[in-house]
Short mmCIF file of C-alpha atoms and ligand atoms in Angstrom, two decimals:
data_model
loop_
_atom_site.label_atom_id
_atom_site.label_comp_id
_atom_site.label_asym_id
_atom_site.label_seq_id
_atom_site.Cartn_x
_atom_site.Cartn_y
_atom_site.Cartn_z
CA MET A 1399 0.00 0.00 0.00
CA ILE A 1400 1.05 3.60 -0.53
CA ALA A 1401 0.24 6.82 1.32
CA ASP A 1402 -2.74 8.92 0.22
CA PRO A 1403 -1.44 11.65 -2.12
CA SER A 1404 -2.77 15.14 -2.44
CA VAL A 1405 -2.90 14.66 -6.23
CA LEU A 1406 -3.11 11.40 -8.15
CA VAL A 1407 -1.94 11.68 -11.79
CA VAL A 1408 -3.19 8.84 -13.99
CA GLY A 1409 -1.01 8.14 -17.04
CA GLY A 1410 2.78 8.15 -17.33
CA GLY A 1411 3.30 9.54 -20.81
CA ALA A 1412 4.98 12.88 -21.43
CA THR A 1413 1.91 14.78 -20.25
CA GLY A 1414 1.42 12.88 -16.98
CA ALA A 1415 5.14 12.89 -16.18
CA GLY A 1416 5.20 16.62 -16.98
CA VAL A 1417 2.22 17.27 -14.67
CA ALA A 1418 3.80 15.23 -11.85
CA ARG A 1419 7.05 17.19 -12.24
CA ASP A 1420 5.35 20.57 -12.34
CA LEU A 1421 3.22 19.78 -9.27
CA ALA A 1422 6.19 18.42 -7.31
CA LEU A 1423 8.25 21.52 -8.16
CA ARG A 1424 5.39 23.60 -6.74
CA ASP A 1425 5.63 21.54 -3.52
CA VAL A 1426 2.40 19.62 -4.10
CA ASP A 1427 2.35 16.02 -2.85
CA VAL A 1428 1.81 13.97 -6.01
CA THR A 1429 1.68 10.31 -7.00
CA LEU A 1430 1.79 9.22 -10.65
CA VAL A 1431 0.47 5.84 -11.76
CA GLU A 1432 1.03 4.27 -15.17
CA ARG A 1433 -0.45 0.94 -16.21
CA GLY A 1434 2.69 -0.13 -18.18
CA GLY A 1435 6.24 1.14 -18.28
CA LEU A 1436 6.52 4.94 -18.47
CA GLY A 1437 5.92 6.23 -21.98
CA SER A 1438 4.36 2.94 -23.11
CA GLY A 1439 1.29 4.72 -24.50
CA SER A 1440 1.58 7.17 -27.40
CA SER A 1441 4.62 9.10 -26.16
CA GLY A 1442 7.14 6.29 -26.60
CA ARG A 1443 5.54 5.22 -29.89
CA SER A 1444 5.35 8.59 -31.67
CA HIS A 1445 7.30 9.72 -34.71
CA GLY A 1446 9.60 11.78 -32.49
CA LEU A 1447 9.44 15.12 -34.31
CA LEU A 1448 9.99 18.23 -32.21
CA HIS A 1449 7.68 20.34 -34.34
CA SER A 1450 8.73 23.84 -35.26
CA GLY A 1451 5.03 24.45 -35.89
CA ALA A 1452 5.57 24.83 -39.64
CA ARG A 1453 3.41 21.76 -40.32
CA TYR A 1454 0.40 23.54 -38.81
CA ALA A 1455 1.21 27.18 -39.59
CA GLU A 1456 -1.36 27.95 -42.30
CA ALA A 1457 -4.21 25.79 -40.94
CA ASP A 1458 -3.78 26.23 -37.17
CA PRO A 1459 -1.69 29.30 -36.29
CA VAL A 1460 -2.46 28.98 -32.57
CA GLY A 1461 -1.18 25.39 -32.50
CA ALA A 1462 1.83 26.42 -34.59
CA GLU A 1463 2.69 29.16 -32.12
CA GLU A 1464 2.43 26.71 -29.21
CA CYS A 1465 4.91 24.50 -31.06
CA ILE A 1466 7.51 27.17 -31.76
CA VAL A 1467 7.35 28.43 -28.18
CA GLU A 1468 7.85 24.92 -26.78
CA ASN A 1469 10.43 24.05 -29.43
CA SER A 1470 12.58 26.97 -28.22
CA ILE A 1471 12.09 26.08 -24.54
CA LEU A 1472 12.92 22.39 -25.00
CA ARG A 1473 16.11 23.24 -26.87
CA GLU A 1474 17.21 25.09 -23.72
CA VAL A 1475 16.10 22.62 -21.05
CA ALA A 1476 16.03 19.13 -22.58
CA GLY A 1477 19.66 18.63 -23.76
CA GLU A 1478 20.23 15.07 -24.92
CA CYS A 1479 16.51 14.33 -25.11
CA ILE A 1480 16.65 16.34 -28.35
CA ARG A 1481 18.78 16.24 -31.47
CA ASP A 1482 18.94 19.57 -33.25
CA THR A 1483 18.77 18.56 -36.89
CA GLY A 1484 16.72 21.38 -38.41
CA GLY A 1485 14.06 20.48 -40.95
CA LEU A 1486 13.14 21.09 -44.56
CA PHE A 1487 9.80 21.53 -46.29
CA VAL A 1488 10.19 20.34 -49.85
CA GLN A 1489 7.95 21.09 -52.80
CA LEU A 1490 8.20 18.42 -55.49
CA ASP A 1491 7.27 18.68 -59.14
CA GLY A 1492 3.45 18.64 -59.23
CA ASP A 1493 2.96 19.93 -55.67
CA ASP A 1494 0.91 23.14 -55.40
CA PRO A 1495 3.35 26.09 -55.41
CA ASP A 1496 0.76 28.33 -53.71
CA TYR A 1497 0.74 25.98 -50.73
CA PHE A 1498 4.49 26.48 -50.30
CA ASP A 1499 4.10 30.27 -50.45
CA LYS A 1500 1.17 30.22 -48.01
CA LYS A 1501 3.07 28.07 -45.54
CA ARG A 1502 6.13 30.29 -45.67
CA ALA A 1503 4.07 33.44 -45.10
CA ALA A 1504 2.12 31.77 -42.27
CA CYS A 1505 5.37 30.66 -40.59
CA GLU A 1506 6.68 34.18 -40.66
CA LYS A 1507 3.44 35.49 -39.19
CA VAL A 1508 3.65 33.24 -36.11
CA GLY A 1509 7.39 33.72 -35.63
CA ILE A 1510 8.74 30.49 -37.14
CA GLU A 1511 12.03 31.25 -38.85
CA THR A 1512 12.32 30.01 -42.46
CA ASP A 1513 15.13 30.12 -44.99
CA LEU A 1514 14.71 29.48 -48.69
CA LEU A 1515 17.60 27.30 -49.88
CA ASP A 1516 19.22 27.49 -53.28
CA GLU A 1517 19.96 24.32 -55.27
CA ALA A 1518 23.60 24.07 -54.15
CA GLU A 1519 22.75 24.48 -50.44
CA LEU A 1520 19.99 21.91 -50.74
CA ARG A 1521 22.18 19.33 -52.48
CA GLU A 1522 24.89 19.79 -49.91
CA MET A 1523 22.41 19.35 -47.06
CA VAL A 1524 20.62 16.28 -48.53
CA PRO A 1525 22.60 14.81 -51.44
CA ASP A 1526 20.05 12.00 -51.96
CA LEU A 1527 17.00 14.27 -52.25
CA VAL A 1528 14.92 13.45 -55.34
CA SER A 1529 15.87 15.37 -58.49
CA THR A 1530 12.29 16.60 -59.04
CA VAL A 1531 12.41 18.95 -56.05
CA GLU A 1532 11.21 22.41 -57.04
CA ARG A 1533 11.88 24.39 -53.86
CA ALA A 1534 12.80 23.83 -50.22
CA MET A 1535 12.78 25.93 -47.09
CA TRP A 1536 14.62 25.33 -43.85
CA VAL A 1537 12.64 25.44 -40.54
CA PRO A 1538 13.73 24.84 -36.92
CA ASP A 1539 12.34 21.27 -36.62
CA ALA A 1540 14.31 18.81 -34.48
CA VAL A 1541 14.18 15.22 -33.26
CA ILE A 1542 12.95 14.15 -29.80
CA TYR A 1543 13.91 10.94 -28.05
CA PRO A 1544 10.66 10.49 -26.10
CA SER A 1545 11.81 7.70 -23.77
CA ARG A 1546 14.49 10.03 -22.40
CA LEU A 1547 12.14 12.99 -22.20
CA VAL A 1548 9.46 11.13 -20.22
CA ALA A 1549 11.97 9.47 -17.88
CA ALA A 1550 13.82 12.75 -17.20
CA ASN A 1551 10.54 14.43 -16.25
CA ALA A 1552 9.70 11.54 -13.91
CA ALA A 1553 13.19 11.60 -12.38
CA ASP A 1554 12.93 15.32 -11.65
CA ALA A 1555 9.45 14.83 -10.21
CA ALA A 1556 10.77 12.04 -7.95
CA ALA A 1557 13.75 14.16 -6.87
CA SER A 1558 11.23 16.83 -5.81
CA GLY A 1559 9.18 14.38 -3.74
CA ALA A 1560 6.75 12.75 -6.22
CA ALA A 1561 6.01 9.03 -6.07
CA ILE A 1562 6.24 7.40 -9.52
CA HIS A 1563 4.63 3.98 -10.01
CA PRO A 1564 4.96 2.23 -13.36
CA HIS A 1565 2.94 -0.98 -13.77
CA ALA A 1566 0.18 0.33 -11.50
CA PRO A 1567 -3.09 0.70 -13.45
CA LEU A 1568 -5.97 2.71 -12.14
CA GLN A 1569 -8.76 0.13 -11.97
CA ASP A 1570 -11.67 2.00 -10.43
CA LEU A 1571 -12.75 5.32 -8.94
CA ARG A 1572 -15.21 5.81 -6.07
CA VAL A 1573 -17.34 8.95 -6.35
CA ALA A 1574 -19.58 10.34 -3.61
CA ASP A 1575 -21.31 13.70 -3.25
CA GLY A 1576 -19.73 15.09 -6.44
CA ARG A 1577 -16.15 14.18 -5.48
CA VAL A 1578 -13.75 11.35 -6.19
CA THR A 1579 -13.21 9.82 -2.75
CA GLY A 1580 -11.06 6.83 -3.65
CA ALA A 1581 -8.96 5.28 -6.42
CA ARG A 1582 -8.33 1.55 -6.75
CA LEU A 1583 -4.79 0.89 -8.04
CA GLY A 1584 -3.64 -2.51 -9.27
CA GLY A 1585 -0.29 -4.04 -10.18
CA SER A 1586 2.71 -2.84 -8.22
CA VAL A 1587 0.53 -0.80 -5.83
CA ASP A 1588 -2.51 -3.02 -5.30
CA GLY A 1589 -4.81 -1.06 -3.02
CA TRP A 1590 -7.07 1.99 -2.59
CA VAL A 1591 -5.83 5.55 -2.14
CA GLU A 1592 -7.82 8.65 -1.22
CA PRO A 1593 -6.44 11.63 -3.19
CA ASP A 1594 -7.70 15.19 -2.82
CA TYR A 1595 -7.57 15.66 -6.58
CA VAL A 1596 -7.25 13.40 -9.65
CA VAL A 1597 -5.63 14.38 -12.97
CA ASN A 1598 -6.55 12.20 -15.92
CA ALA A 1599 -3.52 12.30 -18.24
CA ALA A 1600 -4.33 8.97 -19.89
CA GLY A 1601 -4.06 10.22 -23.48
CA ALA A 1602 -6.02 8.08 -25.93
CA TRP A 1603 -7.38 6.19 -22.90
CA ALA A 1604 -8.70 9.34 -21.18
CA GLY A 1605 -12.28 8.38 -22.07
CA SER A 1606 -12.10 5.10 -20.14
CA VAL A 1607 -10.44 6.73 -17.11
CA ALA A 1608 -13.09 9.49 -17.08
CA ALA A 1609 -15.83 6.87 -17.37
CA MET A 1610 -14.66 5.40 -14.02
CA ALA A 1611 -15.81 8.71 -12.48
CA GLY A 1612 -19.07 8.61 -14.45
CA LEU A 1613 -17.80 11.30 -16.84
CA ASP A 1614 -17.94 11.48 -20.62
CA VAL A 1615 -14.71 12.60 -22.35
CA LYS A 1616 -15.03 12.05 -26.09
CA MET A 1617 -11.75 10.80 -27.50
CA ALA A 1618 -11.32 10.02 -31.20
CA PRO A 1619 -8.12 7.95 -31.34
CA ALA A 1620 -6.34 7.55 -34.68
CA ARG A 1621 -3.53 5.10 -35.33
CA GLY A 1622 -0.41 5.72 -37.38
CA VAL A 1623 2.55 3.59 -38.43
CA MET A 1624 6.24 4.36 -38.25
CA VAL A 1625 8.76 2.45 -40.40
CA SER A 1626 12.41 2.63 -39.39
CA VAL A 1627 14.82 1.84 -42.21
CA ASP A 1628 18.55 1.24 -42.35
CA TYR A 1629 19.58 4.60 -43.76
CA GLY A 1630 21.75 7.16 -41.97
CA ASP A 1631 22.55 9.62 -44.76
CA VAL A 1632 19.95 12.29 -44.09
CA ASP A 1633 20.62 15.04 -41.56
CA PRO A 1634 17.54 17.32 -41.41
CA VAL A 1635 13.91 16.26 -40.88
CA LEU A 1636 12.19 16.10 -44.29
CA ASN A 1637 8.58 17.24 -44.64
CA ARG A 1638 6.65 17.13 -47.91
CA CYS A 1639 5.20 20.58 -48.47
CA ARG A 1640 1.57 19.72 -49.13
CA ASP A 1641 -1.62 19.32 -47.08
CA PRO A 1642 -0.81 16.78 -44.32
CA ASP A 1643 -1.15 13.27 -45.75
CA ASP A 1644 0.21 9.74 -45.39
CA GLY A 1645 3.98 9.29 -45.42
CA ASP A 1646 5.06 12.88 -45.62
CA ILE A 1647 7.76 13.04 -42.89
CA VAL A 1648 11.24 11.49 -42.63
CA ILE A 1649 12.89 11.70 -39.19
CA PRO A 1650 16.67 11.25 -39.17
CA HIS A 1651 18.24 9.11 -36.45
CA GLU A 1652 21.95 8.35 -36.36
CA ASP A 1653 21.95 5.17 -38.47
CA GLU A 1654 18.26 4.92 -39.30
CA ALA A 1655 15.54 7.06 -40.86
CA VAL A 1656 12.02 6.83 -39.45
CA LEU A 1657 9.36 7.10 -42.16
CA GLY A 1658 5.74 7.91 -41.47
CA THR A 1659 2.94 8.08 -40.94
CA THR A 1660 -0.75 7.27 -41.48
CA SER A 1661 -3.96 8.37 -39.77
CA VAL A 1662 -6.75 5.83 -39.41
CA PRO A 1663 -9.59 6.08 -36.84
CA VAL A 1664 -9.63 3.23 -34.30
CA PRO A 1665 -12.58 2.38 -32.06
CA ASP A 1666 -10.35 0.99 -29.28
CA PRO A 1667 -6.76 2.19 -28.64
CA ASP A 1668 -5.88 -1.26 -27.27
CA ASP A 1669 -7.30 -3.32 -30.11
CA TYR A 1670 -6.80 -2.18 -33.69
CA GLU A 1671 -5.70 -3.47 -37.06
CA LYS A 1672 -2.11 -2.91 -38.20
CA ALA A 1673 -2.36 -2.94 -41.99
CA ASP A 1674 0.42 -3.72 -44.48
CA TRP A 1675 -0.77 -0.92 -46.78
CA GLU A 1676 0.21 1.61 -44.12
CA VAL A 1677 3.81 0.40 -44.15
CA GLU A 1678 3.91 0.23 -47.95
CA ARG A 1679 2.39 3.68 -48.40
CA SER A 1680 4.68 5.30 -45.84
CA VAL A 1681 7.76 3.89 -47.59
CA LYS A 1682 6.48 4.80 -51.06
CA GLU A 1683 5.53 8.37 -50.15
CA CYS A 1684 8.74 9.07 -48.24
CA ALA A 1685 10.73 7.60 -51.14
CA ALA A 1686 9.12 10.22 -53.37
CA MET A 1687 11.28 12.73 -51.42
CA LEU A 1688 14.24 10.49 -50.64
CA PRO A 1689 14.46 7.63 -53.20
CA PRO A 1690 17.11 5.43 -51.47
CA VAL A 1691 14.75 4.63 -48.55
CA ALA A 1692 12.72 2.37 -50.87
CA ASP A 1693 15.67 0.02 -51.35
CA VAL A 1694 17.10 -0.40 -47.86
CA GLU A 1695 16.21 -2.86 -45.12
CA VAL A 1696 13.17 -2.14 -42.94
CA VAL A 1697 14.61 -2.48 -39.43
CA ARG A 1698 11.30 -2.30 -37.47
CA THR A 1699 7.76 -1.02 -37.69
CA TRP A 1700 5.45 0.10 -34.90
CA TRP A 1701 2.12 1.80 -34.49
CA GLY A 1702 0.94 4.50 -32.10
CA VAL A 1703 -2.47 6.01 -31.35
CA ARG A 1704 -3.08 9.78 -31.37
CA PRO A 1705 -4.98 11.05 -28.32
CA LEU A 1706 -7.34 13.27 -30.30
CA TYR A 1707 -10.20 14.94 -28.50
CA ASP A 1708 -13.37 15.40 -30.51
CA PRO A 1709 -16.36 16.63 -28.55
CA ASP A 1710 -18.22 17.08 -31.87
CA GLU A 1711 -17.68 13.42 -32.83
CA GLY A 1712 -16.57 14.02 -36.42
CA ASP A 1713 -15.35 11.23 -38.70
CA GLY A 1714 -13.04 10.86 -41.73
CA ASP A 1715 -9.31 10.26 -41.28
CA ARG A 1716 -9.20 12.65 -38.30
CA ARG A 1717 -6.45 14.79 -39.80
CA GLY A 1718 -8.94 17.66 -39.52
CA ILE A 1719 -9.30 17.31 -35.73
CA SER A 1720 -7.38 19.92 -33.79
CA ARG A 1721 -3.93 18.96 -32.49
CA GLY A 1722 -4.44 21.62 -29.84
CA PHE A 1723 -4.83 20.59 -26.21
CA PHE A 1724 -7.71 20.93 -23.77
CA VAL A 1725 -7.80 20.96 -19.98
CA LEU A 1726 -11.28 19.81 -18.99
CA ASP A 1727 -12.35 20.77 -15.49
CA SER A 1728 -15.01 18.24 -14.46
CA ALA A 1729 -16.34 20.51 -11.72
CA GLU A 1730 -18.64 21.78 -14.48
CA ASP A 1731 -19.90 18.21 -14.98
CA GLY A 1732 -20.47 17.46 -11.33
CA VAL A 1733 -17.15 15.97 -10.14
CA GLU A 1734 -15.33 18.81 -8.48
CA ASN A 1735 -11.86 17.29 -7.87
CA PHE A 1736 -11.17 15.74 -11.29
CA ALA A 1737 -9.65 17.18 -14.49
CA SER A 1738 -8.61 15.65 -17.80
CA VAL A 1739 -5.86 16.91 -20.10
CA VAL A 1740 -6.40 15.70 -23.65
CA GLY A 1741 -5.25 16.25 -27.23
CA GLY A 1742 -2.01 18.08 -27.90
CA LYS A 1743 1.32 16.80 -29.08
CA LEU A 1744 4.50 15.45 -27.60
CA THR A 1745 6.07 18.80 -28.58
CA THR A 1746 3.62 20.72 -26.37
CA TYR A 1747 3.60 18.34 -23.38
CA ARG A 1748 5.26 20.90 -21.06
CA GLN A 1749 2.71 23.59 -21.84
CA MET A 1750 -0.11 21.06 -21.33
CA ALA A 1751 1.40 20.16 -17.97
CA GLU A 1752 1.74 23.81 -16.97
CA ALA A 1753 -1.89 24.61 -17.83
CA THR A 1754 -3.12 21.54 -15.94
CA THR A 1755 -0.95 22.26 -12.92
CA ASP A 1756 -2.18 25.87 -12.84
CA LEU A 1757 -5.76 24.57 -12.60
CA VAL A 1758 -4.95 22.02 -9.89
CA CYS A 1759 -3.02 24.57 -7.83
CA ASP A 1760 -5.91 26.98 -8.13
CA ARG A 1761 -8.33 24.31 -6.86
CA LEU A 1762 -6.02 23.30 -3.99
CA GLY A 1763 -5.27 26.89 -3.01
CA VAL A 1764 -1.55 26.53 -3.82
CA ASP A 1765 0.18 29.76 -4.80
CA ALA A 1766 3.37 28.86 -6.65
CA ASP A 1767 4.81 29.67 -10.05
CA CYS A 1768 5.70 27.23 -12.80
CA GLU A 1769 9.45 26.66 -13.15
CA THR A 1770 9.56 24.16 -15.98
CA ALA A 1771 10.14 26.63 -18.82
CA SER A 1772 13.57 27.49 -17.46
CA ARG A 1773 14.60 24.57 -15.24
CA VAL A 1774 16.96 22.20 -17.05
CA LEU A 1775 15.96 18.54 -16.91
CA PRO A 1776 18.21 16.27 -14.83
CA GLY A 1777 20.76 14.46 -16.99
CA ALA A 1778 20.16 16.86 -19.87
CA ASP A 1779 23.89 17.03 -20.60
CA ASP A 1780 24.55 13.36 -19.89
CA ALA A 1781 22.99 10.79 -22.22
CA ALA A 1782 24.07 7.87 -20.01
CA ARG A 1783 22.26 9.34 -16.99
CA LEU A 1784 19.13 9.87 -19.06
CA ASP A 1785 19.31 6.28 -20.21
CA GLU A 1786 19.58 5.13 -16.59
CA PHE A 1787 16.33 6.99 -15.86
CA VAL A 1788 14.73 5.20 -18.82
CA ALA A 1789 15.78 1.84 -17.37
CA ARG A 1790 14.64 2.85 -13.85
CA TYR A 1791 11.08 3.46 -15.06
CA ASP A 1792 10.94 0.65 -17.63
CA GLY A 1793 10.52 3.48 -20.11
CA GLN A 1794 11.97 2.19 -23.37
CA GLY A 1795 9.60 2.73 -26.29
CA PRO A 1796 10.17 1.74 -29.90
CA THR A 1797 10.67 5.29 -31.23
CA ASP A 1798 14.23 5.67 -29.93
CA VAL A 1799 15.30 2.10 -29.19
CA ASP A 1800 18.16 2.50 -31.69
CA ILE A 1801 19.54 5.48 -29.72
CA VAL A 1802 18.71 5.03 -26.03
CA GLY A 1803 21.08 2.81 -24.07
CA ARG A 1804 24.00 3.32 -26.47
CA ALA A 1805 25.68 5.57 -23.94
CA LEU A 1806 25.38 3.11 -21.02
C1 LIG B 1019 1.62 7.89 -35.16
C2 LIG B 1019 1.89 9.03 -34.25
C3 LIG B 1019 2.93 9.91 -34.50
C4 LIG B 1019 3.11 11.03 -33.68
N1 LIG B 1019 4.17 11.83 -33.92
C5 LIG B 1019 4.37 12.92 -33.16
C6 LIG B 1019 5.50 13.74 -33.40
O1 LIG B 1019 6.31 13.45 -34.27
N2 LIG B 1019 5.62 14.86 -32.65
C7 LIG B 1019 4.75 15.20 -31.68
O2 LIG B 1019 4.92 16.24 -31.06
N3 LIG B 1019 3.67 14.40 -31.39
C8 LIG B 1019 3.48 13.28 -32.11
N4 LIG B 1019 2.43 12.46 -31.86
C9 LIG B 1019 1.50 12.80 -30.78
C10 LIG B 1019 2.09 12.39 -29.43
O3 LIG B 1019 2.59 11.10 -29.48
C11 LIG B 1019 1.02 12.47 -28.35
O4 LIG B 1019 0.26 13.64 -28.47
C12 LIG B 1019 1.66 12.46 -26.95
O5 LIG B 1019 2.68 11.50 -26.88
C13 LIG B 1019 0.59 12.19 -25.92
O6 LIG B 1019 1.19 12.09 -24.66
P1 LIG B 1019 0.29 11.79 -23.42
O7 LIG B 1019 1.17 11.71 -22.25
O8 LIG B 1019 -0.85 12.76 -23.38
O9 LIG B 1019 -0.35 10.35 -23.75
P2 LIG B 1019 0.36 8.93 -23.60
O10 LIG B 1019 1.79 8.98 -23.91
O11 LIG B 1019 -0.46 7.94 -24.37
O12 LIG B 1019 0.20 8.63 -22.05
C14 LIG B 1019 -1.00 8.20 -21.48
C15 LIG B 1019 -0.67 7.02 -20.62
O13 LIG B 1019 -1.82 6.65 -19.84
C16 LIG B 1019 -1.68 5.27 -19.56
N5 LIG B 1019 -2.93 4.74 -19.07
C17 LIG B 1019 -4.07 4.49 -19.77
N6 LIG B 1019 -5.01 3.99 -18.97
C18 LIG B 1019 -4.47 3.93 -17.71
C19 LIG B 1019 -4.96 3.49 -16.47
N7 LIG B 1019 -6.19 3.01 -16.32
N8 LIG B 1019 -4.13 3.53 -15.40
C20 LIG B 1019 -2.85 4.02 -15.53
N9 LIG B 1019 -2.35 4.45 -16.70
C21 LIG B 1019 -3.16 4.40 -17.79
C22 LIG B 1019 -1.22 4.70 -20.89
O14 LIG B 1019 -0.61 3.44 -20.73
C23 LIG B 1019 -0.29 5.78 -21.40
O15 LIG B 1019 1.07 5.48 -21.16
C24 LIG B 1019 2.25 11.29 -32.61
C25 LIG B 1019 1.24 10.37 -32.32
C26 LIG B 1019 1.08 9.25 -33.12
C27 LIG B 1019 0.06 8.25 -32.77
#
């Protein structure tokens, strides 16, 4: 059994670990529970792009601005959780030239730096880029190693007094008189706790956690595949400059390139089809930018599920659903000490955590400022230490399995 915490955070992805860290740094007594290893949900299975925001600039300027703000912060505080590669948006023969111009103008409007490259600069940067490229612009994209990022947040939370429990699923909530009065935890904890406040940071599973409190949080999960291939000759992130579609991003790792992705609605984030066409299409579309990736060995493939929030219950491929985040205060729905944080991106996890922590502190009467925008993560300058944190929390996901642990 464990002691009753002031705040119980459910879900140990980037968002939950970020909330636990932010609360602990504000001297709030917090316990985080995760049903698997840390990061085993979407965080450790994502594509691993630290968005500059350019992908969203023309369609969602608010989301794009969130990205560029967080991108700059994480470069300062996350050290070896990030690899600063830069990124390119490439317009190929046949792609709409107006789209390229609109994106560039939209980037400038929200403060995302761009740089139009001439042919020689482009060839020097990516010698294997397809010959039918018409134009390319540089943007400040980068690569995230999510296993390290999640574990470093958890380690800092623990160093500030948080209790972190991987392999401890929330199994049930007891609600009485409009309040959660108890939480049944399984696995490594195995018992009931009585928190003052519960934060639902369960990502694509937020609907099922909310349902335990009798609440309705409408998630619209969408799966996507990543295909890692044996190819280490690309330095920047490559983005196809067209409306977001299947297979339009290549993420460079040291000896591999991670191709992706797709977007297919799934009814259940734990039980979904993994289709061969997704792998084939991702390789084919990425090879349209970078032809050699079609002919090298596929090292591994994995799927993840986007935690999209869709209160309007739309349909289609879900690319149209906002990638913005929402902090849902359930006091308005009759459960006064429960909030859910849903949607968003790995790139914006810190901002999601800050907004959630602000709400919780307000409810608990805690007056303390957020420090996470300037406080460097532990181990940031020491890859081996970060990788020890990953091992401590059983936090290895497929996204960065080719990188994490190398330094140990
Ligand atoms: C294919 C794909 C590619 C993506 N690529 C990118 C990208 O390149 N860049 C980017 O910024 N974002 C990307 N994203 C989005 C990003 O992965 C997510 O937005 C982010 O990781 C969500 O983090 P989270 O902590 O909110 O959710 P999660 O990481 O899913 O964490 C929620 C956790 O809750 C746990 N949980 C569920 N139920 C319970 C329970 N009952 N008890 C305890 N724990 C529970 C789960 O196991 C899970 O670990 C991508 C997503 C997908 C699917």
